[in-house]
XYZ file of C-alpha atoms in Angstrom:
121
model
C 5.135 97.296 -44.195
C 2.011 96.224 -46.020
C 1.633 92.725 -47.441
C -1.084 91.687 -49.872
C -2.370 88.139 -49.361
C -3.989 87.152 -52.660
C -6.461 84.307 -52.202
C -6.747 81.743 -55.008
C -9.252 78.919 -55.095
C -11.247 76.629 -57.321
C -14.545 78.393 -58.089
C -16.207 75.110 -59.080
C -15.378 73.645 -55.682
C -16.836 76.709 -53.943
C -19.992 76.495 -56.078
C -20.385 72.830 -55.090
C -20.445 73.673 -51.360
C -23.804 73.507 -49.623
C -25.202 76.728 -48.181
C -24.266 75.463 -44.712
C -20.663 74.816 -45.803
C -20.405 78.298 -47.324
C -21.725 79.896 -44.120
C -19.146 77.978 -42.065
C -16.246 79.075 -44.292
C -17.448 82.691 -44.460
C -17.696 82.655 -40.672
C -14.059 81.591 -40.516
C -13.111 84.488 -42.803
C -15.037 86.954 -40.616
C -13.365 85.542 -37.500
C -9.910 85.903 -39.070
C -10.673 89.474 -40.138
C -11.805 90.282 -36.591
C -8.657 88.755 -35.097
C -6.453 90.654 -37.564
C -8.273 93.907 -36.730
C -7.884 93.289 -33.006
C -4.152 92.612 -33.540
C -3.803 95.857 -35.512
C -2.613 94.169 -38.721
C -5.787 94.380 -40.835
C -5.359 97.143 -43.412
C -8.099 95.935 -45.786
C -9.602 93.026 -47.632
C -12.551 91.908 -49.693
C -14.072 88.943 -51.486
C -14.226 89.298 -55.264
C -17.131 88.330 -57.496
C -16.736 85.175 -59.591
C -14.562 85.318 -62.714
C -17.684 84.981 -64.871
C -18.456 88.566 -63.770
C -14.973 89.844 -64.675
C -14.143 92.119 -67.571
C -10.652 92.234 -69.058
C -9.236 95.391 -70.648
C -6.257 95.421 -73.013
C -4.808 98.361 -74.922
C -3.023 97.475 -78.146
C -1.626 100.465 -79.946
C -4.414 103.023 -79.754
C -7.214 100.470 -79.535
C -8.901 99.476 -76.277
C -10.167 95.894 -76.289
C -12.756 94.860 -73.708
C -13.542 91.174 -73.156
C -16.046 89.585 -70.808
C -14.471 87.172 -68.380
C -10.960 86.634 -67.083
C -7.789 86.961 -69.122
C -7.140 83.212 -69.224
C -8.719 79.937 -68.231
C -7.588 79.202 -64.710
C -8.049 76.272 -62.368
C -7.532 78.526 -59.347
C -8.923 82.034 -59.705
C -8.264 85.116 -57.601
C -11.187 85.210 -55.185
C -10.238 87.918 -52.719
C -7.503 89.427 -50.648
C -6.382 90.569 -47.244
C -4.082 93.548 -46.841
C -1.957 93.057 -43.733
C 0.220 95.657 -42.015
C 3.061 93.590 -40.524
C 6.579 94.200 -39.296
C 8.043 91.222 -41.163
C 7.305 88.849 -44.003
C 7.238 85.986 -41.495
C 4.442 87.710 -39.576
C 2.480 88.225 -42.815
C 2.997 84.563 -43.729
C 1.676 83.502 -40.318
C -1.503 85.504 -40.927
C -1.811 84.196 -44.508
C -1.596 80.596 -43.276
C -4.752 81.246 -41.250
C -6.797 82.141 -44.354
C -9.256 79.269 -44.959
C -8.411 79.031 -48.689
C -4.840 78.058 -47.803
C -6.263 74.639 -46.860
C -7.543 73.855 -50.371
C -6.271 76.601 -52.677
C -3.327 78.960 -52.451
C -2.522 82.277 -50.823
C 0.158 84.354 -52.510
C 1.811 86.928 -50.225
C 3.610 89.921 -51.691
C 4.923 93.102 -50.135
C 3.199 96.215 -51.412
C 5.789 98.064 -53.501
C 7.064 101.275 -51.977
C 9.031 103.547 -54.298
C 11.791 105.071 -52.180
C 11.831 108.102 -54.486
C 8.165 108.919 -53.806
C 7.028 110.627 -50.614
C 4.841 108.354 -48.461
C 1.421 109.566 -47.315
């Protein structure tokens, strides 16, 4: 089963890191991704651009509304994700606990929805 680990953190805190601190944290992310690939559980993942680069789309009636920035003001913004292929939720939670942002932000883990009525690829 696939589990999405959504990584939330404080963008202001990240922006306050020195270049050396950012390199150290990014190295930890690369190491985790390599370990997850070697273990056969890495199905995907990426860092997202800052929320200031986001665009929000809403459709109300027949009108499409496009707004620069995130939907709401957030203390912890979605900054990236890992997609793990694990046998159990506990295994996915073990991998999520190794994500560096779990130490200062939050990592939300959710199973990827599988509709039993739809054929799987």
